[in-house]
Coordinates of C-alpha atoms in Angstrom, one line a residue:
M1 CA -78.6 -67.8 -49.0
N2 CA -80.0 -64.4 -47.9
Q3 CA -80.0 -61.2 -49.4
L4 CA -77.2 -59.9 -47.2
D5 CA -74.8 -62.7 -48.2
M6 CA -75.5 -62.0 -52.2
S7 CA -74.3 -58.4 -51.8
N8 CA -70.5 -59.4 -51.6
Q9 CA -70.7 -61.6 -54.8
S10 CA -69.3 -58.8 -56.9
F11 CA -66.0 -58.0 -54.7
K12 CA -64.2 -60.9 -54.9
V13 CA -61.7 -60.2 -52.4
N14 CA -62.7 -61.9 -49.0
Y15 CA -62.6 -60.3 -45.6
T16 CA -60.5 -62.9 -44.1
T17 CA -58.0 -62.4 -46.9
F18 CA -57.1 -58.9 -45.4
L19 CA -57.2 -60.5 -41.9
R20 CA -55.0 -63.0 -42.9
V21 CA -52.6 -60.5 -44.7
I22 CA -52.4 -58.4 -41.7
L23 CA -51.8 -61.1 -39.5
G24 CA -48.9 -62.2 -41.6
V25 CA -47.5 -58.7 -41.8
I26 CA -47.6 -58.6 -37.9
L27 CA -45.8 -61.6 -37.4
F28 CA -43.2 -60.5 -40.0
S29 CA -42.6 -56.9 -38.5
E30 CA -42.3 -58.7 -35.2
L31 CA -39.6 -60.5 -36.3
V32 CA -37.8 -57.6 -37.9
V33 CA -38.4 -55.7 -34.5
L34 CA -37.2 -58.4 -32.3
Y35 CA -34.0 -58.7 -34.5
T36 CA -33.4 -55.3 -34.5
N37 CA -33.5 -55.4 -30.4
H38 CA -31.1 -58.3 -30.4
F39 CA -33.9 -60.5 -28.8
F40 CA -32.7 -63.5 -30.9
S41 CA -29.4 -63.6 -29.0
L42 CA -29.2 -65.8 -26.3
S43 CA -28.5 -63.0 -23.6
G44 CA -31.3 -60.9 -25.1
F45 CA -33.8 -63.9 -25.2
Q46 CA -33.0 -64.6 -21.4
N47 CA -33.3 -60.9 -20.3
S48 CA -36.5 -60.4 -22.2
I49 CA -38.1 -63.7 -20.6
S50 CA -36.6 -63.0 -17.2
N51 CA -38.2 -59.7 -17.2
L52 CA -41.6 -61.1 -18.0
I53 CA -41.2 -63.4 -15.1
D54 CA -40.2 -60.6 -12.6
A55 CA -43.1 -58.5 -13.6
N56 CA -45.6 -61.1 -13.7
A57 CA -48.7 -61.1 -11.1
W58 CA -49.6 -64.5 -11.4
Q59 CA -47.4 -67.6 -10.4
I60 CA -48.9 -70.1 -13.1
F61 CA -47.6 -67.4 -15.8
K62 CA -44.4 -66.9 -14.1
C63 CA -44.1 -70.9 -14.2
L64 CA -44.8 -70.9 -17.8
N65 CA -42.1 -68.3 -18.8
T66 CA -39.8 -70.0 -16.5
V67 CA -40.1 -73.3 -18.8
I68 CA -39.8 -71.2 -22.0
L69 CA -36.5 -69.6 -20.2
D70 CA -35.3 -73.0 -19.3
M71 CA -35.6 -74.0 -23.0
S72 CA -34.0 -70.4 -24.0
W73 CA -30.9 -72.4 -25.9
F74 CA -33.6 -74.3 -28.4
A75 CA -36.2 -71.4 -28.4
V76 CA -33.8 -68.5 -29.3
Y77 CA -33.1 -70.5 -32.8
I78 CA -36.7 -72.0 -33.3
C79 CA -38.5 -68.8 -32.6
P80 CA -37.1 -66.8 -35.7
V81 CA -37.8 -69.8 -38.0
F82 CA -41.4 -70.4 -37.1
L83 CA -42.0 -66.7 -37.2
L84 CA -40.4 -66.1 -40.6
M85 CA -42.0 -69.2 -42.1
T86 CA -45.5 -68.5 -40.6
S87 CA -45.8 -65.0 -41.5
I88 CA -44.5 -65.8 -45.4
A89 CA -47.0 -68.6 -45.3
L90 CA -49.9 -66.2 -44.4
L91 CA -48.8 -63.5 -47.0
I92 CA -49.0 -66.2 -49.8
G93 CA -52.0 -67.7 -48.6
I94 CA -50.5 -71.0 -48.7
Y95 CA -52.2 -74.3 -47.0
P96 CA -54.3 -71.9 -44.9
R97 CA -55.5 -74.6 -42.4
L98 CA -52.1 -75.6 -41.5
T99 CA -50.8 -71.9 -41.6
S100 CA -53.9 -70.4 -39.7
T101 CA -53.4 -73.3 -37.1
V102 CA -49.5 -72.4 -36.4
S103 CA -50.1 -68.7 -36.4
L104 CA -52.9 -69.3 -33.7
L105 CA -50.2 -71.1 -31.6
I106 CA -47.7 -68.4 -31.8
F107 CA -50.5 -65.7 -30.7
L108 CA -51.7 -68.0 -28.0
I109 CA -48.0 -68.2 -26.6
Y110 CA -47.5 -64.4 -27.1
F111 CA -50.9 -63.8 -25.1
L112 CA -50.3 -66.4 -22.1
S113 CA -46.5 -65.3 -21.7
H114 CA -47.6 -61.9 -21.5
T115 CA -50.7 -62.6 -19.3
G116 CA -50.4 -61.0 -15.9
Y117 CA -47.3 -58.5 -16.9
Q118 CA -48.2 -55.5 -15.1
G119 CA -49.1 -52.5 -16.9
L120 CA -50.2 -54.1 -20.1
W121 CA -53.2 -53.4 -21.8
A122 CA -55.8 -56.9 -21.5
F123 CA -56.4 -56.7 -25.5
T124 CA -52.9 -56.0 -26.5
Y125 CA -52.3 -59.9 -27.7
L126 CA -55.7 -60.9 -27.0
M127 CA -57.1 -59.2 -30.0
P128 CA -54.8 -60.7 -32.6
L129 CA -55.4 -64.0 -30.9
L130 CA -59.1 -64.2 -31.4
L131 CA -58.9 -62.7 -34.9
N132 CA -56.7 -65.5 -35.6
V133 CA -59.3 -67.6 -33.8
I134 CA -62.2 -66.2 -36.4
L135 CA -59.8 -67.0 -39.2
F136 CA -59.0 -70.4 -38.0
I137 CA -62.7 -71.3 -37.8
N138 CA -63.3 -69.8 -41.0
Y139 CA -60.8 -72.0 -42.9
M140 CA -61.5 -75.1 -41.1
S141 CA -65.4 -74.7 -41.9
H142 CA -64.6 -74.5 -45.8
K143 CA -65.7 -77.4 -47.9
Q144 CA -62.7 -77.2 -50.2
K145 CA -60.3 -79.3 -47.8
K146 CA -57.7 -79.6 -50.3
Q147 CA -56.8 -75.8 -51.6
I148 CA -53.2 -75.2 -51.2
I149 CA -52.9 -71.5 -52.2
L150 CA -55.8 -69.0 -51.4
P151 CA -56.7 -66.7 -54.4
D152 CA -56.6 -63.6 -52.8
F153 CA -56.3 -60.3 -54.9
Y154 CA -55.9 -62.0 -58.2
F155 CA -59.5 -61.0 -59.7
I156 CA -59.5 -57.2 -59.1
H157 CA -57.9 -54.5 -61.5
P158 CA -53.9 -53.8 -60.7
I159 CA -54.6 -50.2 -59.8
P160 CA -56.7 -51.0 -56.6
F161 CA -54.6 -53.8 -55.8
L162 CA -51.4 -51.5 -56.2
I163 CA -53.4 -48.7 -53.9
I164 CA -54.0 -51.6 -51.4
I165 CA -50.4 -52.4 -51.2
V166 CA -49.2 -48.8 -51.1
S167 CA -51.4 -47.8 -48.4
L168 CA -50.9 -51.1 -46.2
G169 CA -46.8 -50.6 -46.7
L170 CA -47.2 -46.8 -45.5
S171 CA -49.4 -47.7 -42.8
V172 CA -46.9 -50.2 -41.2
F173 CA -44.1 -48.2 -41.8
V174 CA -45.5 -45.3 -39.8
A175 CA -46.8 -47.7 -37.3
I176 CA -43.4 -49.4 -36.6
F177 CA -41.4 -46.0 -37.0
L178 CA -43.4 -43.9 -34.6
S179 CA -44.0 -46.9 -32.2
K180 CA -40.4 -46.7 -30.6
N181 CA -40.6 -50.6 -30.3
S182 CA -37.2 -51.1 -32.3
L183 CA -33.8 -50.1 -31.2
S184 CA -33.6 -49.1 -35.2
P185 CA -36.9 -47.8 -35.9
F186 CA -36.2 -46.7 -39.5
I187 CA -34.7 -50.0 -40.6
A188 CA -37.1 -52.0 -38.8
A189 CA -40.0 -49.8 -40.4
L190 CA -38.5 -50.1 -44.2
I191 CA -38.3 -53.9 -43.7
S192 CA -41.5 -54.3 -42.1
A193 CA -43.1 -52.3 -45.1
I194 CA -41.5 -53.3 -48.3
V195 CA -40.7 -57.1 -47.8
P196 CA -44.4 -58.0 -47.2
S197 CA -45.6 -55.7 -50.0
I198 CA -42.9 -57.3 -52.3
I199 CA -44.3 -60.9 -51.3
L200 CA -47.9 -59.8 -52.3
L201 CA -46.9 -58.1 -55.4
I202 CA -44.8 -61.0 -56.8
K203 CA -47.7 -63.5 -56.0
Y204 CA -50.1 -61.0 -57.7
L205 CA -48.1 -60.7 -60.7
I206 CA -47.8 -64.7 -60.9
F207 CA -51.3 -65.7 -60.5
F208 CA -53.3 -62.7 -61.7
N209 CA -56.5 -64.2 -63.6
K210 CA -54.7 -67.7 -63.8
T211 CA -56.7 -69.5 -61.1
S212 CA -60.1 -70.7 -60.3
W213 CA -62.3 -68.9 -57.6
D214 CA -63.1 -71.8 -55.5
F215 CA -62.5 -70.9 -52.2
N216 CA -65.2 -68.4 -51.4
D217 CA -68.1 -69.2 -48.9
L218 CA -70.1 -65.9 -48.7
H219 CA -71.9 -67.3 -45.7
L220 CA -68.8 -67.8 -43.9
E221 CA -67.2 -64.6 -45.0
Q222 CA -70.2 -62.9 -43.4
K223 CA -70.0 -64.8 -40.1
A224 CA -66.2 -63.8 -40.0
K225 CA -67.3 -60.1 -40.4
D226 CA -70.0 -60.1 -37.7
F227 CA -67.9 -61.8 -35.3
S228 CA -65.0 -59.5 -35.8
L229 CA -67.5 -56.6 -35.3
I230 CA -68.6 -58.2 -32.2
L231 CA -65.2 -58.7 -30.8
V232 CA -64.4 -55.0 -31.2
G233 CA -67.5 -54.2 -29.4
L234 CA -66.7 -56.7 -26.3
M235 CA -63.1 -54.8 -26.5
L236 CA -64.9 -51.4 -26.0
C237 CA -66.9 -52.9 -23.2
F238 CA -64.0 -53.6 -21.2
Q239 CA -62.1 -50.4 -22.1
V240 CA -65.1 -48.1 -20.9
H241 CA -65.1 -49.6 -17.4
E242 CA -61.2 -49.4 -17.3
N243 CA -61.2 -45.9 -18.3
D244 CA -63.8 -45.3 -15.6
L245 CA -62.0 -46.8 -13.0
L246 CA -58.9 -44.7 -14.1
N247 CA -60.8 -41.8 -14.1
W248 CA -60.3 -40.9 -17.5
F249 CA -64.1 -39.9 -17.8
T250 CA -63.5 -37.2 -15.5
P251 CA -62.3 -33.8 -16.4
D252 CA -59.2 -33.9 -14.1
G253 CA -58.4 -37.4 -15.2
F254 CA -59.1 -36.7 -19.0
S255 CA -56.7 -33.7 -19.0
K256 CA -54.1 -35.6 -17.2
L257 CA -54.4 -38.4 -19.9
I258 CA -54.3 -35.7 -22.6
T259 CA -51.0 -34.3 -20.8
S260 CA -49.5 -37.8 -20.8
F261 CA -49.9 -38.3 -24.5
Q262 CA -48.3 -34.6 -25.3
N263 CA -45.4 -35.9 -23.1
Q264 CA -44.9 -39.0 -24.6
S265 CA -46.3 -39.3 -28.4
S266 CA -44.1 -39.6 -31.1
L267 CA -46.2 -37.1 -33.1
P268 CA -44.6 -33.7 -33.8
Q269 CA -45.0 -30.9 -31.0
A270 CA -46.9 -29.0 -33.5
I271 CA -49.8 -31.3 -33.5
L272 CA -49.5 -32.3 -29.8
I273 CA -49.8 -29.0 -28.7
N274 CA -53.2 -28.5 -30.5
L275 CA -54.5 -30.9 -28.0
D276 CA -54.6 -28.0 -25.4
F277 CA -58.2 -27.5 -26.9
F278 CA -59.2 -30.9 -25.6
K279 CA -58.0 -30.1 -22.1
E280 CA -59.5 -26.7 -21.9
N281 CA -62.8 -28.5 -22.7
S282 CA -62.3 -31.4 -20.6
V283 CA -65.8 -31.3 -19.2
L284 CA -67.3 -31.3 -22.4
F285 CA -64.9 -33.8 -24.0
S286 CA -64.8 -36.3 -21.1
S287 CA -68.4 -36.6 -20.8
A288 CA -68.7 -37.0 -24.7
Q289 CA -66.0 -39.8 -24.9
S290 CA -67.9 -41.6 -22.1
V291 CA -71.2 -41.5 -24.1
I292 CA -69.7 -42.2 -27.6
E293 CA -67.6 -45.3 -26.3
N294 CA -70.5 -46.6 -24.5
F295 CA -72.7 -46.2 -27.7
I296 CA -70.4 -47.7 -30.0
A297 CA -69.6 -50.7 -27.8
L298 CA -73.3 -51.4 -27.7
C299 CA -74.0 -50.9 -31.3
L300 CA -70.8 -53.1 -32.4
V301 CA -71.9 -56.1 -29.9
A302 CA -75.6 -56.0 -31.1
L303 CA -74.7 -55.2 -34.7
L304 CA -77.0 -51.9 -35.0
F305 CA -76.5 -49.4 -37.2
R306 CA -73.7 -51.3 -38.7
P307 CA -72.4 -48.9 -41.7
I308 CA -72.5 -45.8 -39.4
I309 CA -71.0 -47.4 -36.3
S310 CA -68.4 -49.4 -38.2
I311 CA -67.1 -45.9 -39.5
A312 CA -67.3 -44.3 -36.4
A313 CA -65.4 -46.9 -34.6
T314 CA -62.7 -46.6 -37.0
L315 CA -62.1 -43.0 -36.6
L316 CA -62.2 -43.5 -32.8
C317 CA -59.5 -46.1 -33.0
L318 CA -57.5 -44.3 -35.7
A319 CA -57.3 -41.2 -33.5
L320 CA -56.6 -43.3 -30.5
T321 CA -53.8 -45.2 -32.6
I322 CA -52.0 -42.1 -34.0
I323 CA -51.9 -40.4 -30.4
E324 CA -50.5 -43.3 -28.7
F325 CA -47.7 -44.3 -30.8
G326 CA -44.6 -43.8 -28.6
A327 CA -46.6 -43.4 -25.4
A328 CA -45.8 -46.0 -22.5
A329 CA -47.4 -49.5 -22.7
G330 CA -49.7 -49.1 -19.7
Y331 CA -50.2 -48.1 -16.4
Q332 CA -47.8 -48.5 -13.4
V333 CA -45.2 -49.7 -16.3
S334 CA -42.6 -52.4 -14.9
N335 CA -39.9 -51.3 -17.4
P336 CA -39.6 -47.6 -18.4
N337 CA -38.4 -48.8 -21.8
D338 CA -41.9 -50.2 -22.4
Y339 CA -43.8 -48.6 -25.1
T340 CA -47.2 -49.4 -26.5
W341 CA -47.1 -52.2 -29.2
A342 CA -47.2 -50.7 -32.6
Y343 CA -50.3 -52.8 -33.5
E344 CA -52.0 -52.6 -30.1
L345 CA -54.8 -50.5 -31.6
F346 CA -53.5 -50.2 -35.2
L347 CA -54.9 -53.9 -35.8
T348 CA -58.1 -53.1 -34.5
T349 CA -58.3 -49.9 -36.8
F350 CA -57.3 -51.7 -39.8
I351 CA -59.8 -54.5 -39.1
L352 CA -62.6 -51.8 -38.7
F353 CA -61.6 -49.8 -41.8
V354 CA -61.8 -52.9 -43.8
L355 CA -65.3 -53.8 -42.2
S356 CA -66.4 -50.5 -42.9
F357 CA -65.7 -50.9 -46.8
Y358 CA -67.6 -54.2 -46.7
E359 CA -70.5 -52.4 -44.4
I360 CA -71.0 -49.5 -46.9
K361 CA -70.9 -52.0 -50.1
R362 CA -73.6 -54.5 -48.3
S363 CA -75.7 -51.7 -47.3
L364 CA -75.8 -50.1 -50.9
N365 CA -76.9 -53.6 -52.3
V366 CA -79.6 -54.4 -50.2
K367 CA -83.2 -52.6 -50.3
C368 CA -84.5 -53.7 -46.8
I369 CA -83.9 -50.8 -44.4
I370 CA -83.1 -53.4 -41.3
N371 CA -80.9 -55.0 -43.5
K372 CA -79.2 -51.8 -44.5
L373 CA -78.7 -51.0 -40.9
C374 CA -78.4 -54.2 -39.2
G375 CA -77.8 -56.9 -41.4
G376 CA -79.0 -60.5 -41.5
P377 CA -79.1 -62.8 -38.3
V378 CA -75.9 -64.1 -37.1
L379 CA -77.3 -67.3 -35.4
E380 CA -79.8 -69.3 -37.3
S381 CA -81.3 -70.7 -33.9
K382 CA -84.8 -69.8 -32.9
S383 CA -84.4 -71.4 -29.4
W384 CA -83.3 -69.3 -26.3
L385 CA -81.0 -72.4 -24.8
P386 CA -78.4 -72.8 -27.1
R387 CA -78.2 -68.8 -27.2
I388 CA -78.1 -68.3 -23.5
I389 CA -75.4 -71.4 -23.3
L390 CA -73.2 -69.3 -25.7
T391 CA -73.8 -66.1 -24.0
L392 CA -72.8 -67.2 -20.6
I393 CA -69.7 -69.3 -22.0
T394 CA -68.6 -66.1 -23.6
T395 CA -68.9 -64.0 -20.6
V396 CA -67.1 -66.4 -18.4
I397 CA -64.3 -66.7 -20.8
F398 CA -64.0 -62.7 -21.1
T399 CA -64.4 -62.1 -17.5
I400 CA -61.7 -64.7 -16.6
V401 CA -59.4 -63.2 -19.3
I402 CA -60.0 -59.7 -18.0
Y403 CA -59.0 -60.8 -14.4
L404 CA -56.0 -62.6 -15.4
T405 CA -54.7 -59.7 -17.3
H406 CA -54.3 -57.9 -14.2
N407 CA -55.3 -54.4 -15.4
V408 CA -55.8 -51.7 -12.8
P409 CA -54.7 -54.0 -10.2
N410 CA -56.0 -51.6 -7.6
S411 CA -59.5 -52.0 -8.9
L412 CA -59.4 -55.7 -10.4
P413 CA -62.4 -57.3 -8.9
E414 CA -64.5 -54.3 -9.7
L415 CA -63.3 -53.8 -13.3
T416 CA -64.0 -57.6 -13.6
I417 CA -67.3 -57.6 -12.2
R418 CA -68.3 -54.4 -14.0
S419 CA -66.9 -55.7 -17.3
G420 CA -68.5 -59.3 -17.1
L421 CA -71.9 -58.0 -16.1
T422 CA -71.9 -55.6 -19.1
I423 CA -70.6 -58.0 -21.7
F424 CA -73.5 -60.4 -20.6
L425 CA -76.1 -57.4 -20.8
Y426 CA -74.8 -56.5 -24.3
L427 CA -74.7 -60.0 -25.5
I428 CA -78.6 -60.5 -24.1
I429 CA -79.5 -57.5 -26.4
F430 CA -77.6 -59.0 -29.3
N431 CA -79.4 -61.9 -28.9
L432 CA -82.8 -60.1 -28.7
F433 CA -82.3 -58.3 -31.9
D434 CA -80.7 -61.5 -33.7
L435 CA -83.7 -63.7 -32.7
A436 CA -85.7 -60.7 -34.3
K437 CA -84.0 -61.0 -37.4
V438 CA -84.4 -64.8 -37.5
I439 CA -88.3 -64.4 -37.0
L440 CA -88.5 -61.6 -39.6
L441 CA -86.3 -63.5 -42.0
N442 CA -88.6 -66.6 -41.7
R443 CA -91.7 -64.6 -42.0
Q444 CA -90.4 -63.3 -45.4
K445 CA -89.7 -67.0 -46.6
G446 CA -93.1 -67.8 -45.4
I447 CA -91.9 -70.5 -42.6

């Protein structure tokens, strides 16, 4: 175990605990929102699936949704049951391997059923799916195969625990209330915030300091953090090219984007009117946004300046999250009543916020300046062959997914090629720095 891993030993709340809890909150609030929107009535379910079929760009996904539509008599009853049971299991942390598997299948169905839906952002359901993959791999890699319930927050003081729960509950309430996703926003937001908080509080009170800490592999936890940062970086790689093709990095396009937010956002008008400052200085801010997003994307993928970049990425995503609540779901939206999903950027912002905390703590607990800024190696291999193979596989998968999501239809081939090449280049840069870390670490060990 290297110095990087040992730095987190004193803080006995795993990163994957926060990841699992937020995924549980998402599934529970999705259940509440769908219920308030009458999705679980037969007619509501059929109308929603029919809309996905009509607005999909690919025949294969039309066929998939047609199969779901044909099973609507069964799915309309089984879906809420699975959402409820899985969300509660994630919040409690019971049977982590089984629960993470089921939630992975749920997010996979969400992603596939919405893939090709015109106007939907590529990472809307891809981000929770890939984060769930990280969680799934983490749990499956643990040696404690018979762990029934995870320790979670048992070993922290009640005051920081209450701060975490209250902050999470308030954030969820604001996200659901401002998103316009529900026909009954206040009720949906209140239930989505209170019920998960109560579940976590009851579990904390029952098990506080009454269980052993036997599900904590620091090496696996660090890998989960590393890959989560890289994932956010890959998302930004794609987003930079999408913004460029939509002309959002030009003064005129930037001004139009700000105007659209002012017209659609759920924020008070007193706040939105202050965005005129950015429109008046669109030449400066459009260029600055392009440079900042490119730099943050590269640093996240290559894992450079980790504490600083994780904070910068958190602030960037937080600003976008707040302003996009209530905005249209995407570009050339098929349904005018479609709004940006409450967790579209909220999930990424939450994950980045948690990662920023761990990165700051890690950097304060190591002495080596390289470890402080860049961390330890992610891949242990000194050979280029497995790294190149992994890079090619990752690039191909992301390139295919970007193409299938059908963002910016008029420039889809260009968006796909540019995003794929950039992702490949950034992953090569990651491997160069990661290999340098491996060599440096081996020299320190005298290998």
